[in-house]
Amino acid sequence: MNSLVRKFNAIFGADMAGPVIAFIAVMLIFGTFADNFLSLATFGSVAFQLPELGLLTLAMLLPLLTGGINLSVTFAANLSGLAAAWVLQAHGGVDAPPSAFLFACLAALATGGAAGAMTGAAIAYTRAHPILVTLSMMIFLRGLGEFLTRGGDVSGFPAYMAPLGHGTLFGLPIPLLIFIVCVGLWHVLLTRTKLGFGLLMIGSNIEAARYSGLNTRKIQVLVYTLSGLMCAVAGIIMLARFNSVRVGHGESYLLITVLAAFLGGINPFGGFGRVLPVFVALIVLQLLSSGLNLLGANQHLATALWGVLMIVVMAARGLFSSYFASLRKKV
């Protein structure tokens, strides 16, 4: 058994064990008790639903690796989508030319990046706790969005945007392809760049990172700016999918983004984590959601189960950490 565990860790990494075990468990349980779970329809549904949650999880990932968090991801996505919507409305709404969509995307990215940069600057220069800063930013963005939209939604966009939310390319949903590209970018960022090394150093020990010569403030601002930019990408996808923007779209994803990150092996205190295990964890959670729907589970019960699963994941992480520590001592 020990040799099998060591081989698995050597090939895939210890942080992949949790997502893989969870994937096998979900497939066995729902494959047995939920009709049509192991069908192309189920996997097709997962492929279409995964990108929104996935992009918001990527937005959450970098702050978590620095030992922080970004509680404003969903509302940053909403406000970014709202900025894009206004640009399209200003250029004719349903009759807006393709060039207007380009400007709309730039407006969304600028909005998301600005929200992230302000959050990062507040954390870096005031040394306030990320939970307090991002909670404040979440409340601000939500209030601003509701004020600007008067609590309603903005709709009526060009038909050429529909494929971005519902279209396919080479048999795969276009939003899923965009998400996979973003996963690749985050993987390269964390494994091949100085910024990736620096943010992991900050997550491990910010004081040691500062004494080693890293500009920790600059890195923190960049991390939250990138988080905001990823929120903007999610906002654009949601705009295309729903053909409308409303403050509160995807609000229920906040807890699940944190859950996906922790299930994917991200250290809750920062300093360690990879993108690929988080990608597998996202697939597991989306399969779990589809399985619950097939079983006819009440939406409120499903929400309660997310909370229970969060506790189980954290407890399991502690047990596995102790087990692997004992293995290392024996070696």
PDB file of C-alpha atoms in Angstrom, residues 28-309:
ATOM      1  CA  LEU A  28     -19.472   5.041  -8.301  1.00  0.00           C
ATOM      2  CA  ILE A  29     -22.193   6.503  -6.068  1.00  0.00           C
ATOM      3  CA  PHE A  30     -24.179   8.446  -8.648  1.00  0.00           C
ATOM      4  CA  GLY A  31     -23.506   5.888 -11.370  1.00  0.00           C
ATOM      5  CA  THR A  32     -25.252   3.364  -9.113  1.00  0.00           C
ATOM      6  CA  PHE A  33     -28.139   5.408  -7.735  1.00  0.00           C
ATOM      7  CA  ALA A  34     -28.848   8.101 -10.369  1.00  0.00           C
ATOM      8  CA  ASP A  35     -30.439   7.069 -13.648  1.00  0.00           C
ATOM      9  CA  ASN A  36     -28.669   8.312 -16.781  1.00  0.00           C
ATOM     10  CA  PHE A  37     -25.774   9.730 -14.762  1.00  0.00           C
ATOM     11  CA  LEU A  38     -23.206   7.897 -16.886  1.00  0.00           C
ATOM     12  CA  SER A  39     -24.515   9.354 -20.136  1.00  0.00           C
ATOM     13  CA  LEU A  40     -23.335  11.782 -22.793  1.00  0.00           C
ATOM     14  CA  ALA A  41     -26.124  14.166 -21.769  1.00  0.00           C
ATOM     15  CA  THR A  42     -24.727  14.430 -18.235  1.00  0.00           C
ATOM     16  CA  PHE A  43     -21.153  14.983 -19.353  1.00  0.00           C
ATOM     17  CA  GLY A  44     -22.314  17.473 -21.979  1.00  0.00           C
ATOM     18  CA  SER A  45     -24.187  19.401 -19.297  1.00  0.00           C
ATOM     19  CA  VAL A  46     -21.083  19.412 -17.098  1.00  0.00           C
ATOM     20  CA  ALA A  47     -18.982  20.714 -19.994  1.00  0.00           C
ATOM     21  CA  PHE A  48     -21.347  23.652 -20.532  1.00  0.00           C
ATOM     22  CA  GLN A  49     -21.803  24.508 -16.844  1.00  0.00           C
ATOM     23  CA  LEU A  50     -18.179  24.141 -15.731  1.00  0.00           C
ATOM     24  CA  PRO A  51     -16.592  27.288 -17.296  1.00  0.00           C
ATOM     25  CA  GLU A  52     -18.384  29.935 -15.199  1.00  0.00           C
ATOM     26  CA  LEU A  53     -17.538  28.255 -11.905  1.00  0.00           C
ATOM     27  CA  GLY A  54     -14.093  27.358 -13.219  1.00  0.00           C
ATOM     28  CA  LEU A  55     -13.146  30.894 -14.217  1.00  0.00           C
ATOM     29  CA  LEU A  56     -14.305  32.276 -10.865  1.00  0.00           C
ATOM     30  CA  THR A  57     -12.288  29.562  -9.112  1.00  0.00           C
ATOM     31  CA  LEU A  58      -9.192  30.596 -11.059  1.00  0.00           C
ATOM     32  CA  ALA A  59      -9.883  34.163  -9.922  1.00  0.00           C
ATOM     33  CA  MET A  60     -10.003  32.906  -6.336  1.00  0.00           C
ATOM     34  CA  LEU A  61      -6.915  30.706  -6.717  1.00  0.00           C
ATOM     35  CA  LEU A  62      -4.086  33.256  -6.855  1.00  0.00           C
ATOM     36  CA  PRO A  63      -5.177  35.211  -3.742  1.00  0.00           C
ATOM     37  CA  LEU A  64      -5.537  31.935  -1.822  1.00  0.00           C
ATOM     38  CA  LEU A  65      -1.983  30.961  -2.747  1.00  0.00           C
ATOM     39  CA  THR A  66      -0.688  34.196  -1.207  1.00  0.00           C
ATOM     40  CA  GLY A  67      -2.470  33.369   2.039  1.00  0.00           C
ATOM     41  CA  GLY A  68      -5.324  35.736   1.219  1.00  0.00           C
ATOM     42  CA  ILE A  69      -8.758  35.395  -0.329  1.00  0.00           C
ATOM     43  CA  ASN A  70     -10.997  37.314  -2.718  1.00  0.00           C
ATOM     44  CA  LEU A  71     -14.617  37.348  -1.573  1.00  0.00           C
ATOM     45  CA  SER A  72     -15.582  39.831  -4.280  1.00  0.00           C
ATOM     46  CA  VAL A  73     -15.061  37.554  -7.301  1.00  0.00           C
ATOM     47  CA  THR A  74     -18.723  37.135  -8.235  1.00  0.00           C
ATOM     48  CA  PHE A  75     -19.588  40.818  -7.983  1.00  0.00           C
ATOM     49  CA  ALA A  76     -16.406  41.844  -9.803  1.00  0.00           C
ATOM     50  CA  ALA A  77     -17.565  39.533 -12.607  1.00  0.00           C
ATOM     51  CA  ASN A  78     -21.049  41.078 -12.522  1.00  0.00           C
ATOM     52  CA  LEU A  79     -19.756  44.647 -12.653  1.00  0.00           C
ATOM     53  CA  SER A  80     -17.332  43.759 -15.453  1.00  0.00           C
ATOM     54  CA  GLY A  81     -20.197  42.248 -17.412  1.00  0.00           C
ATOM     55  CA  LEU A  82     -22.223  45.372 -16.713  1.00  0.00           C
ATOM     56  CA  ALA A  83     -19.454  47.562 -18.150  1.00  0.00           C
ATOM     57  CA  ALA A  84     -19.438  45.429 -21.301  1.00  0.00           C
ATOM     58  CA  ALA A  85     -23.232  45.630 -21.503  1.00  0.00           C
ATOM     59  CA  TRP A  86     -23.231  49.419 -21.345  1.00  0.00           C
ATOM     60  CA  VAL A  87     -20.709  49.669 -24.176  1.00  0.00           C
ATOM     61  CA  LEU A  88     -22.851  47.390 -26.326  1.00  0.00           C
ATOM     62  CA  GLN A  89     -25.996  49.334 -25.441  1.00  0.00           C
ATOM     63  CA  ALA A  90     -24.266  52.593 -26.322  1.00  0.00           C
ATOM     64  CA  HIS A  91     -23.425  51.196 -29.768  1.00  0.00           C
ATOM     65  CA  GLY A  92     -26.919  50.034 -30.649  1.00  0.00           C
ATOM     66  CA  GLY A  93     -27.702  47.086 -28.387  1.00  0.00           C
ATOM     67  CA  VAL A  94     -28.847  44.186 -30.577  1.00  0.00           C
ATOM     68  CA  ASP A  95     -27.532  46.054 -33.628  1.00  0.00           C
ATOM     69  CA  ALA A  96     -24.079  46.757 -32.168  1.00  0.00           C
ATOM     70  CA  PRO A  97     -21.281  45.959 -34.664  1.00  0.00           C
ATOM     71  CA  PRO A  98     -18.545  43.400 -33.875  1.00  0.00           C
ATOM     72  CA  SER A  99     -16.107  46.249 -33.203  1.00  0.00           C
ATOM     73  CA  ALA A 100     -18.348  47.307 -30.309  1.00  0.00           C
ATOM     74  CA  PHE A 101     -17.931  43.863 -28.769  1.00  0.00           C
ATOM     75  CA  LEU A 102     -14.158  44.355 -28.797  1.00  0.00           C
ATOM     76  CA  PHE A 103     -14.535  47.645 -26.914  1.00  0.00           C
ATOM     77  CA  ALA A 104     -17.011  45.957 -24.570  1.00  0.00           C
ATOM     78  CA  CYS A 105     -14.453  43.275 -23.715  1.00  0.00           C
ATOM     79  CA  LEU A 106     -11.805  45.933 -23.080  1.00  0.00           C
ATOM     80  CA  ALA A 107     -14.227  47.802 -20.805  1.00  0.00           C
ATOM     81  CA  ALA A 108     -14.953  44.607 -18.881  1.00  0.00           C
ATOM     82  CA  LEU A 109     -11.257  43.798 -18.468  1.00  0.00           C
ATOM     83  CA  ALA A 110     -10.507  47.362 -17.368  1.00  0.00           C
ATOM     84  CA  THR A 111     -13.309  47.224 -14.788  1.00  0.00           C
ATOM     85  CA  GLY A 112     -12.277  43.852 -13.391  1.00  0.00           C
ATOM     86  CA  GLY A 113      -8.602  44.787 -13.377  1.00  0.00           C
ATOM     87  CA  ALA A 114      -9.303  48.094 -11.625  1.00  0.00           C
ATOM     88  CA  ALA A 115     -11.408  46.394  -8.938  1.00  0.00           C
ATOM     89  CA  GLY A 116      -8.651  43.850  -8.365  1.00  0.00           C
ATOM     90  CA  ALA A 117      -5.907  46.476  -8.315  1.00  0.00           C
ATOM     91  CA  MET A 118      -7.767  48.551  -5.714  1.00  0.00           C
ATOM     92  CA  THR A 119      -8.275  45.462  -3.577  1.00  0.00           C
ATOM     93  CA  GLY A 120      -4.627  44.449  -3.868  1.00  0.00           C
ATOM     94  CA  ALA A 121      -3.387  47.949  -3.077  1.00  0.00           C
ATOM     95  CA  ALA A 122      -5.580  48.141   0.011  1.00  0.00           C
ATOM     96  CA  ILE A 123      -4.244  44.801   1.258  1.00  0.00           C
ATOM     97  CA  ALA A 124      -0.610  45.490   0.372  1.00  0.00           C
ATOM     98  CA  TYR A 125      -0.298  49.049   1.655  1.00  0.00           C
ATOM     99  CA  THR A 126      -2.575  48.988   4.705  1.00  0.00           C
ATOM    100  CA  ARG A 127      -1.749  45.386   5.691  1.00  0.00           C
ATOM    101  CA  ALA A 128      -5.418  44.915   6.496  1.00  0.00           C
ATOM    102  CA  HIS A 129      -6.645  41.337   6.524  1.00  0.00           C
ATOM    103  CA  PRO A 130      -7.706  40.150   3.044  1.00  0.00           C
ATOM    104  CA  ILE A 131     -11.039  38.889   4.396  1.00  0.00           C
ATOM    105  CA  LEU A 132     -11.978  42.358   5.626  1.00  0.00           C
ATOM    106  CA  VAL A 133     -10.756  44.148   2.506  1.00  0.00           C
ATOM    107  CA  THR A 134     -12.394  41.795   0.014  1.00  0.00           C
ATOM    108  CA  LEU A 135     -15.612  41.654   2.036  1.00  0.00           C
ATOM    109  CA  SER A 136     -15.714  45.454   1.915  1.00  0.00           C
ATOM    110  CA  MET A 137     -15.032  45.383  -1.827  1.00  0.00           C
ATOM    111  CA  MET A 138     -17.782  42.801  -2.303  1.00  0.00           C
ATOM    112  CA  ILE A 139     -20.296  45.024  -0.509  1.00  0.00           C
ATOM    113  CA  PHE A 140     -19.119  48.077  -2.476  1.00  0.00           C
ATOM    114  CA  LEU A 141     -19.342  46.355  -5.864  1.00  0.00           C
ATOM    115  CA  ARG A 142     -22.730  44.878  -5.063  1.00  0.00           C
ATOM    116  CA  GLY A 143     -24.130  48.191  -3.902  1.00  0.00           C
ATOM    117  CA  LEU A 144     -22.648  50.049  -6.864  1.00  0.00           C
ATOM    118  CA  GLY A 145     -24.042  47.525  -9.313  1.00  0.00           C
ATOM    119  CA  GLU A 146     -27.517  47.610  -7.793  1.00  0.00           C
ATOM    120  CA  PHE A 147     -27.465  51.412  -7.766  1.00  0.00           C
ATOM    121  CA  LEU A 148     -26.459  51.615 -11.415  1.00  0.00           C
ATOM    122  CA  THR A 149     -28.997  49.017 -12.556  1.00  0.00           C
ATOM    123  CA  ARG A 150     -31.717  50.037 -10.060  1.00  0.00           C
ATOM    124  CA  GLY A 151     -31.849  46.408  -8.974  1.00  0.00           C
ATOM    125  CA  GLY A 152     -32.852  45.185 -12.428  1.00  0.00           C
ATOM    126  CA  ASP A 153     -30.972  43.696 -15.334  1.00  0.00           C
ATOM    127  CA  VAL A 154     -29.536  44.917 -18.617  1.00  0.00           C
ATOM    128  CA  SER A 155     -30.408  42.854 -21.681  1.00  0.00           C
ATOM    129  CA  GLY A 156     -30.609  42.984 -25.456  1.00  0.00           C
ATOM    130  CA  PHE A 157     -27.296  42.159 -27.095  1.00  0.00           C
ATOM    131  CA  PRO A 158     -26.160  41.200 -30.614  1.00  0.00           C
ATOM    132  CA  ALA A 159     -26.936  37.693 -31.862  1.00  0.00           C
ATOM    133  CA  TYR A 160     -23.285  37.092 -32.774  1.00  0.00           C
ATOM    134  CA  MET A 161     -22.496  36.843 -29.042  1.00  0.00           C
ATOM    135  CA  ALA A 162     -24.615  33.714 -28.598  1.00  0.00           C
ATOM    136  CA  PRO A 163     -21.898  31.260 -29.763  1.00  0.00           C
ATOM    137  CA  LEU A 164     -19.585  32.613 -27.067  1.00  0.00           C
ATOM    138  CA  GLY A 165     -22.026  31.386 -24.447  1.00  0.00           C
ATOM    139  CA  HIS A 166     -23.625  28.381 -26.126  1.00  0.00           C
ATOM    140  CA  GLY A 167     -21.606  27.519 -29.245  1.00  0.00           C
ATOM    141  CA  THR A 168     -19.246  24.633 -29.885  1.00  0.00           C
ATOM    142  CA  LEU A 169     -15.928  24.257 -31.676  1.00  0.00           C
ATOM    143  CA  PHE A 170     -14.563  20.838 -32.636  1.00  0.00           C
ATOM    144  CA  GLY A 171     -17.418  19.345 -30.631  1.00  0.00           C
ATOM    145  CA  LEU A 172     -16.465  21.150 -27.409  1.00  0.00           C
ATOM    146  CA  PRO A 173     -18.310  24.119 -25.861  1.00  0.00           C
ATOM    147  CA  ILE A 174     -16.550  27.397 -26.639  1.00  0.00           C
ATOM    148  CA  PRO A 175     -16.732  28.543 -22.976  1.00  0.00           C
ATOM    149  CA  LEU A 176     -15.012  25.293 -21.971  1.00  0.00           C
ATOM    150  CA  LEU A 177     -12.213  25.902 -24.482  1.00  0.00           C
ATOM    151  CA  ILE A 178     -11.738  29.421 -23.097  1.00  0.00           C
ATOM    152  CA  PHE A 179     -11.598  27.994 -19.580  1.00  0.00           C
ATOM    153  CA  ILE A 180      -9.016  25.369 -20.584  1.00  0.00           C
ATOM    154  CA  VAL A 181      -6.843  28.100 -22.128  1.00  0.00           C
ATOM    155  CA  CYS A 182      -7.086  30.070 -18.871  1.00  0.00           C
ATOM    156  CA  VAL A 183      -6.122  26.960 -16.883  1.00  0.00           C
ATOM    157  CA  GLY A 184      -3.050  26.643 -19.096  1.00  0.00           C
ATOM    158  CA  LEU A 185      -2.150  30.296 -18.562  1.00  0.00           C
ATOM    159  CA  TRP A 186      -2.448  29.964 -14.785  1.00  0.00           C
ATOM    160  CA  HIS A 187      -0.366  26.773 -14.857  1.00  0.00           C
ATOM    161  CA  VAL A 188       2.414  28.532 -16.762  1.00  0.00           C
ATOM    162  CA  LEU A 189       2.169  31.556 -14.466  1.00  0.00           C
ATOM    163  CA  LEU A 190       2.621  29.456 -11.339  1.00  0.00           C
ATOM    164  CA  THR A 191       5.322  27.120 -12.631  1.00  0.00           C
ATOM    165  CA  ARG A 192       7.342  29.176 -15.110  1.00  0.00           C
ATOM    166  CA  THR A 193       7.343  32.810 -13.960  1.00  0.00           C
ATOM    167  CA  LYS A 194       8.949  34.907 -11.232  1.00  0.00           C
ATOM    168  CA  LEU A 195       5.514  36.182 -10.249  1.00  0.00           C
ATOM    169  CA  GLY A 196       4.346  32.627  -9.606  1.00  0.00           C
ATOM    170  CA  PHE A 197       7.398  31.927  -7.465  1.00  0.00           C
ATOM    171  CA  GLY A 198       6.967  35.209  -5.627  1.00  0.00           C
ATOM    172  CA  LEU A 199       3.309  34.740  -4.747  1.00  0.00           C
ATOM    173  CA  LEU A 200       4.016  31.254  -3.392  1.00  0.00           C
ATOM    174  CA  MET A 201       6.852  32.719  -1.312  1.00  0.00           C
ATOM    175  CA  ILE A 202       4.454  35.318   0.081  1.00  0.00           C
ATOM    176  CA  GLY A 203       1.969  32.588   0.937  1.00  0.00           C
ATOM    177  CA  SER A 204       4.647  30.588   2.741  1.00  0.00           C
ATOM    178  CA  ASN A 205       6.095  33.487   4.729  1.00  0.00           C
ATOM    179  CA  ILE A 206       5.559  37.087   3.693  1.00  0.00           C
ATOM    180  CA  GLU A 207       8.228  38.428   6.045  1.00  0.00           C
ATOM    181  CA  ALA A 208      10.838  36.006   4.713  1.00  0.00           C
ATOM    182  CA  ALA A 209       9.811  36.948   1.170  1.00  0.00           C
ATOM    183  CA  ARG A 210      10.256  40.628   2.005  1.00  0.00           C
ATOM    184  CA  TYR A 211      13.697  40.079   3.547  1.00  0.00           C
ATOM    185  CA  SER A 212      14.768  38.024   0.520  1.00  0.00           C
ATOM    186  CA  GLY A 213      14.329  41.105  -1.648  1.00  0.00           C
ATOM    187  CA  LEU A 214      10.916  40.454  -3.188  1.00  0.00           C
ATOM    188  CA  ASN A 215       8.666  43.456  -3.717  1.00  0.00           C
ATOM    189  CA  THR A 216       5.772  41.908  -1.828  1.00  0.00           C
ATOM    190  CA  ARG A 217       3.473  44.900  -2.281  1.00  0.00           C
ATOM    191  CA  LYS A 218       3.865  44.867  -6.048  1.00  0.00           C
ATOM    192  CA  ILE A 219       3.252  41.122  -6.171  1.00  0.00           C
ATOM    193  CA  GLN A 220       0.106  41.389  -4.055  1.00  0.00           C
ATOM    194  CA  VAL A 221      -1.298  44.147  -6.255  1.00  0.00           C
ATOM    195  CA  LEU A 222      -0.523  42.098  -9.380  1.00  0.00           C
ATOM    196  CA  VAL A 223      -2.123  38.987  -7.887  1.00  0.00           C
ATOM    197  CA  TYR A 224      -5.417  40.724  -7.153  1.00  0.00           C
ATOM    198  CA  THR A 225      -5.318  42.552 -10.489  1.00  0.00           C
ATOM    199  CA  LEU A 226      -4.987  39.221 -12.304  1.00  0.00           C
ATOM    200  CA  SER A 227      -7.803  37.890 -10.145  1.00  0.00           C
ATOM    201  CA  GLY A 228      -9.956  40.817 -11.268  1.00  0.00           C
ATOM    202  CA  LEU A 229      -9.075  40.217 -14.918  1.00  0.00           C
ATOM    203  CA  MET A 230     -10.161  36.584 -14.612  1.00  0.00           C
ATOM    204  CA  CYS A 231     -13.405  37.794 -13.034  1.00  0.00           C
ATOM    205  CA  ALA A 232     -13.897  39.971 -16.115  1.00  0.00           C
ATOM    206  CA  VAL A 233     -13.492  36.956 -18.405  1.00  0.00           C
ATOM    207  CA  ALA A 234     -16.125  35.142 -16.336  1.00  0.00           C
ATOM    208  CA  GLY A 235     -18.382  38.200 -16.575  1.00  0.00           C
ATOM    209  CA  ILE A 236     -18.119  38.253 -20.374  1.00  0.00           C
ATOM    210  CA  ILE A 237     -18.973  34.539 -20.578  1.00  0.00           C
ATOM    211  CA  MET A 238     -21.990  35.008 -18.287  1.00  0.00           C
ATOM    212  CA  LEU A 239     -23.127  37.991 -20.371  1.00  0.00           C
ATOM    213  CA  ALA A 240     -23.039  35.878 -23.529  1.00  0.00           C
ATOM    214  CA  ARG A 241     -24.701  32.891 -21.872  1.00  0.00           C
ATOM    215  CA  PHE A 242     -27.622  34.669 -20.204  1.00  0.00           C
ATOM    216  CA  ASN A 243     -27.933  37.456 -22.803  1.00  0.00           C
ATOM    217  CA  SER A 244     -28.339  39.765 -19.822  1.00  0.00           C
ATOM    218  CA  VAL A 245     -26.444  41.150 -16.857  1.00  0.00           C
ATOM    219  CA  ARG A 246     -27.807  41.294 -13.340  1.00  0.00           C
ATOM    220  CA  VAL A 247     -25.980  41.964 -10.102  1.00  0.00           C
ATOM    221  CA  GLY A 248     -26.101  38.646  -8.286  1.00  0.00           C
ATOM    222  CA  HIS A 249     -25.538  36.296 -11.229  1.00  0.00           C
ATOM    223  CA  GLY A 250     -23.365  33.466  -9.935  1.00  0.00           C
ATOM    224  CA  GLU A 251     -23.552  34.652  -6.326  1.00  0.00           C
ATOM    225  CA  SER A 252     -23.958  31.055  -5.137  1.00  0.00           C
ATOM    226  CA  TYR A 253     -20.594  30.162  -6.694  1.00  0.00           C
ATOM    227  CA  LEU A 254     -18.555  31.937  -4.007  1.00  0.00           C
ATOM    228  CA  LEU A 255     -18.505  29.086  -1.489  1.00  0.00           C
ATOM    229  CA  ILE A 256     -17.966  26.511  -4.238  1.00  0.00           C
ATOM    230  CA  THR A 257     -14.889  28.329  -5.591  1.00  0.00           C
ATOM    231  CA  VAL A 258     -13.246  28.061  -2.173  1.00  0.00           C
ATOM    232  CA  LEU A 259     -14.373  24.446  -1.835  1.00  0.00           C
ATOM    233  CA  ALA A 260     -12.942  23.564  -5.260  1.00  0.00           C
ATOM    234  CA  ALA A 261      -9.612  25.153  -4.373  1.00  0.00           C
ATOM    235  CA  PHE A 262      -9.305  23.291  -1.072  1.00  0.00           C
ATOM    236  CA  LEU A 263     -10.451  19.994  -2.601  1.00  0.00           C
ATOM    237  CA  GLY A 264      -7.773  20.592  -5.247  1.00  0.00           C
ATOM    238  CA  GLY A 265      -5.047  20.642  -2.609  1.00  0.00           C
ATOM    239  CA  ILE A 266      -4.593  24.385  -2.127  1.00  0.00           C
ATOM    240  CA  ASN A 267      -3.142  25.127   1.292  1.00  0.00           C
ATOM    241  CA  PRO A 268      -5.717  27.232   3.212  1.00  0.00           C
ATOM    242  CA  PHE A 269      -2.841  29.284   4.623  1.00  0.00           C
ATOM    243  CA  GLY A 270      -1.174  29.823   1.244  1.00  0.00           C
ATOM    244  CA  GLY A 271       2.209  28.874  -0.126  1.00  0.00           C
ATOM    245  CA  PHE A 272       1.323  25.635  -1.871  1.00  0.00           C
ATOM    246  CA  GLY A 273      -1.019  24.525  -4.632  1.00  0.00           C
ATOM    247  CA  ARG A 274      -1.296  23.629  -8.297  1.00  0.00           C
ATOM    248  CA  VAL A 275      -3.847  24.372 -10.987  1.00  0.00           C
ATOM    249  CA  LEU A 276      -4.342  20.861 -12.406  1.00  0.00           C
ATOM    250  CA  PRO A 277      -5.689  19.266  -9.179  1.00  0.00           C
ATOM    251  CA  VAL A 278      -8.089  22.205  -8.858  1.00  0.00           C
ATOM    252  CA  PHE A 279      -9.242  21.549 -12.435  1.00  0.00           C
ATOM    253  CA  VAL A 280     -10.030  17.930 -11.505  1.00  0.00           C
ATOM    254  CA  ALA A 281     -11.781  19.097  -8.324  1.00  0.00           C
ATOM    255  CA  LEU A 282     -14.007  21.405 -10.382  1.00  0.00           C
ATOM    256  CA  ILE A 283     -15.054  18.486 -12.581  1.00  0.00           C
ATOM    257  CA  VAL A 284     -15.862  16.467  -9.453  1.00  0.00           C
ATOM    258  CA  LEU A 285     -18.021  19.224  -7.975  1.00  0.00           C
ATOM    259  CA  GLN A 286     -19.878  19.779 -11.239  1.00  0.00           C
ATOM    260  CA  LEU A 287     -20.524  16.029 -11.529  1.00  0.00           C
ATOM    261  CA  LEU A 288     -21.729  16.048  -7.927  1.00  0.00           C
ATOM    262  CA  SER A 289     -24.129  18.887  -8.706  1.00  0.00           C
ATOM    263  CA  SER A 290     -25.470  17.065 -11.771  1.00  0.00           C
ATOM    264  CA  GLY A 291     -25.884  13.873  -9.755  1.00  0.00           C
ATOM    265  CA  LEU A 292     -27.875  15.655  -7.066  1.00  0.00           C
ATOM    266  CA  ASN A 293     -30.124  17.175  -9.727  1.00  0.00           C
ATOM    267  CA  LEU A 294     -30.768  13.741 -11.247  1.00  0.00           C
ATOM    268  CA  LEU A 295     -31.706  12.433  -7.800  1.00  0.00           C
ATOM    269  CA  GLY A 296     -34.164  15.316  -7.424  1.00  0.00           C
ATOM    270  CA  ALA A 297     -32.387  16.855  -4.443  1.00  0.00           C
ATOM    271  CA  ASN A 298     -33.870  20.081  -3.130  1.00  0.00           C
ATOM    272  CA  GLN A 299     -31.770  23.149  -3.997  1.00  0.00           C
ATOM    273  CA  HIS A 300     -31.560  24.183  -0.341  1.00  0.00           C
ATOM    274  CA  LEU A 301     -30.442  20.685   0.629  1.00  0.00           C
ATOM    275  CA  ALA A 302     -27.762  20.854  -2.064  1.00  0.00           C
ATOM    276  CA  THR A 303     -26.540  24.156  -0.605  1.00  0.00           C
ATOM    277  CA  ALA A 304     -26.332  22.566   2.844  1.00  0.00           C
ATOM    278  CA  LEU A 305     -24.353  19.672   1.375  1.00  0.00           C
ATOM    279  CA  TRP A 306     -21.757  22.099  -0.028  1.00  0.00           C
ATOM    280  CA  GLY A 307     -21.129  23.318   3.524  1.00  0.00           C
ATOM    281  CA  VAL A 308     -20.879  19.775   4.876  1.00  0.00           C
ATOM    282  CA  LEU A 309     -18.517  18.839   2.058  1.00  0.00           C
TER     283      LEU A 309
END
